[in-house]
Amino acid sequence: MSIDVISADRGMIRFVLDHLRELDAVEMAACDVDFERMPDQIMRARVFAFCAYDFHDGPHAIWGMIQRRTHVGAGFAFGTDGWGKAATSIVRNIRRFVVPFLLEGDYHRVEALALAHRNDVARFMALIGAQPEAVLRGYGVNGEDFISYRWLADEHRSTRAEDQHTAH
């Protein structure tokens, strides 16, 4: 089985939303996501949107970024129970495409939210270089706590410079 990373379209987003893994569905419901309108909203507001696609099984995950405001993006990611099969491809895409895109582009900040008890998200965010920033108590529609994660271009530039200096 091979996972390809391709540009997401409405149909892929709809498929993943219709087959969401349970924790993603709970998290999105806590944010009062309109599941019916979400594919159109993502396609209209996206800076980029990708799909982890298996040509035998179909889409496993969607991730990308929308513009929150000038120079600030909001990252998102959600998937089916096939997320684990796609995780390596997702992390590789973020490291090889997304991070350089952000460092070379006009974005100085990307932010994302996750339910506070999502240790899987905390591990994923660490893999892609995002830092926990704050606990948002009672942020969810039913009072759920969330963690705000951030990715700052300046932090990544200084880390890259240190890595390059250490390598020489």
Coordinates of C-alpha atoms in Angstrom, one line a residue:
M1 CA 0.0 0.0 0.0
S2 CA 1.3 3.4 -1.0
I3 CA 0.1 6.7 0.3
D4 CA 0.3 9.6 -2.0
V5 CA 0.0 13.3 -1.0
I6 CA -2.2 15.2 -3.5
S7 CA -4.1 18.4 -3.5
A8 CA -7.4 17.9 -1.7
D9 CA -10.7 18.6 -3.4
R10 CA -14.3 18.9 -2.0
G11 CA -15.0 15.2 -2.6
M12 CA -12.0 14.0 -0.7
I13 CA -12.8 16.4 2.2
R14 CA -16.4 15.1 2.2
F15 CA -15.2 11.5 2.2
V16 CA -12.9 12.0 5.2
L17 CA -15.6 13.9 7.1
D18 CA -18.0 11.1 6.4
H19 CA -15.5 8.6 7.8
L20 CA -13.9 10.6 10.6
R21 CA -12.0 8.8 13.4
E22 CA -13.9 9.2 16.6
L23 CA -11.5 11.6 18.4
D24 CA -11.5 14.0 15.4
A25 CA -15.3 14.0 15.3
V26 CA -15.5 14.7 19.0
E27 CA -13.0 17.5 18.7
M28 CA -14.7 19.1 15.7
A29 CA -18.1 18.9 17.3
A30 CA -16.6 20.7 20.4
C31 CA -15.7 23.5 18.0
D32 CA -19.2 23.6 16.6
V33 CA -18.0 22.7 13.1
D34 CA -20.7 22.7 10.4
F35 CA -19.8 19.3 8.8
E36 CA -22.1 19.9 5.8
R37 CA -20.5 23.3 4.9
M38 CA -16.9 22.4 5.8
P39 CA -15.7 21.2 2.4
D40 CA -16.9 24.4 0.7
Q41 CA -15.5 26.5 3.5
I42 CA -12.0 24.9 3.3
M43 CA -11.9 25.2 -0.5
R44 CA -12.9 28.9 -0.4
A45 CA -10.5 29.9 2.5
R46 CA -7.5 27.5 1.9
V47 CA -4.0 28.7 1.4
F48 CA -3.3 25.0 0.7
A49 CA -5.1 21.7 1.4
F50 CA -3.6 18.2 1.0
C51 CA -5.0 14.7 1.1
A52 CA -3.2 11.5 2.1
Y53 CA -4.6 9.3 -0.6
D54 CA -4.4 5.5 -1.1
F55 CA -5.4 4.6 -4.6
H56 CA -6.9 1.4 -3.3
D57 CA -8.6 2.6 -0.1
G58 CA -9.2 6.3 -1.0
P59 CA -8.6 9.3 1.2
H60 CA -7.2 8.8 4.7
A61 CA -6.5 12.4 5.9
I62 CA -6.9 16.1 5.1
W63 CA -4.6 18.8 6.3
G64 CA -3.8 22.4 5.4
M65 CA -4.0 26.0 6.3
I66 CA -6.5 28.8 5.9
Q67 CA -5.7 32.5 6.3
R68 CA -6.8 33.7 9.8
R69 CA -5.8 37.3 9.1
T70 CA -2.9 39.0 7.3
H71 CA 0.3 37.0 7.9
V72 CA -1.4 34.6 10.3
G73 CA -2.7 31.1 9.3
A74 CA -4.8 28.5 11.0
G75 CA -3.7 24.9 10.5
F76 CA -6.1 22.0 10.4
A77 CA -5.8 18.2 10.1
F78 CA -8.3 15.4 10.4
G79 CA -8.6 11.9 9.3
T80 CA -10.2 8.5 9.1
D81 CA -9.2 5.5 11.0
G82 CA -6.5 5.2 8.3
W83 CA -4.7 8.2 9.8
G84 CA -1.9 6.0 11.2
K85 CA -1.2 4.6 7.7
A86 CA -0.8 8.2 6.4
A87 CA 1.0 9.8 9.4
T88 CA 4.5 9.4 8.0
S89 CA 3.5 10.9 4.6
I90 CA 1.7 13.8 6.4
V91 CA 4.7 14.6 8.6
R92 CA 7.1 14.3 5.6
N93 CA 4.8 16.7 3.5
I94 CA 4.7 19.3 6.4
R95 CA 8.5 19.2 6.9
R96 CA 9.4 19.3 3.2
F97 CA 6.7 21.6 1.8
V98 CA 4.7 23.4 4.4
V99 CA 7.5 24.6 6.7
P100 CA 9.6 25.9 3.8
F101 CA 6.5 27.5 2.3
L102 CA 5.9 29.3 5.5
L103 CA 9.5 30.3 6.1
E104 CA 9.7 31.7 2.5
G105 CA 6.2 33.2 2.4
D106 CA 4.3 36.0 4.1
Y107 CA 3.2 34.0 7.2
H108 CA 4.9 34.6 10.5
R109 CA 2.5 32.6 12.6
V110 CA 0.3 29.5 12.2
E111 CA -1.9 28.4 15.0
A112 CA -4.0 25.3 15.7
L113 CA -6.3 24.1 18.4
A114 CA -6.8 20.6 19.9
L115 CA -8.8 19.1 22.8
A116 CA -6.5 19.3 25.8
H117 CA -6.6 15.5 26.4
R118 CA -5.4 14.7 22.9
N119 CA -1.9 13.3 23.6
D120 CA -1.8 12.0 20.0
V121 CA -2.1 15.6 18.7
A122 CA 0.6 16.8 21.2
R123 CA 3.0 14.2 19.7
F124 CA 2.0 15.1 16.1
M125 CA 2.5 18.8 16.8
A126 CA 5.9 18.2 18.3
L127 CA 6.9 16.2 15.2
I128 CA 6.0 19.2 12.9
G129 CA 7.7 21.8 15.2
A130 CA 4.5 23.4 16.7
Q131 CA 4.7 24.5 20.3
P132 CA 1.9 24.4 22.9
E133 CA 1.1 28.0 23.8
A134 CA -1.9 28.1 26.1
V135 CA -4.6 26.1 27.7
L136 CA -8.0 27.6 26.7
R137 CA -10.2 26.6 29.6
G138 CA -13.9 26.1 28.7
Y139 CA -13.3 26.9 25.0
G140 CA -15.5 24.1 23.6
V141 CA -19.2 24.4 23.2
N142 CA -19.7 22.1 26.2
G143 CA -16.9 23.7 28.2
E144 CA -14.1 21.4 26.9
D145 CA -10.6 22.6 27.5
F146 CA -8.4 23.1 24.4
I147 CA -4.7 23.6 23.9
S148 CA -3.5 26.3 21.5
Y149 CA -0.5 25.4 19.5
R150 CA 1.7 27.8 17.6
W151 CA 4.3 27.8 14.9
L152 CA 6.3 31.0 14.6
A153 CA 8.6 31.6 11.6
D154 CA 11.2 33.4 13.7
E155 CA 11.5 30.4 16.0
H156 CA 12.0 28.0 13.0
R157 CA 14.5 30.3 11.4
S158 CA 16.6 30.5 14.5
T159 CA 16.4 26.7 15.0
R160 CA 17.4 26.1 11.4
A161 CA 20.3 28.5 11.7
E162 CA 21.5 26.6 14.9
D163 CA 21.1 23.3 13.1
Q164 CA 23.1 24.5 10.1
H165 CA 25.8 26.0 12.4
T166 CA 26.1 22.7 14.4
A167 CA 26.3 20.6 11.2
H168 CA 29.4 22.5 10.0

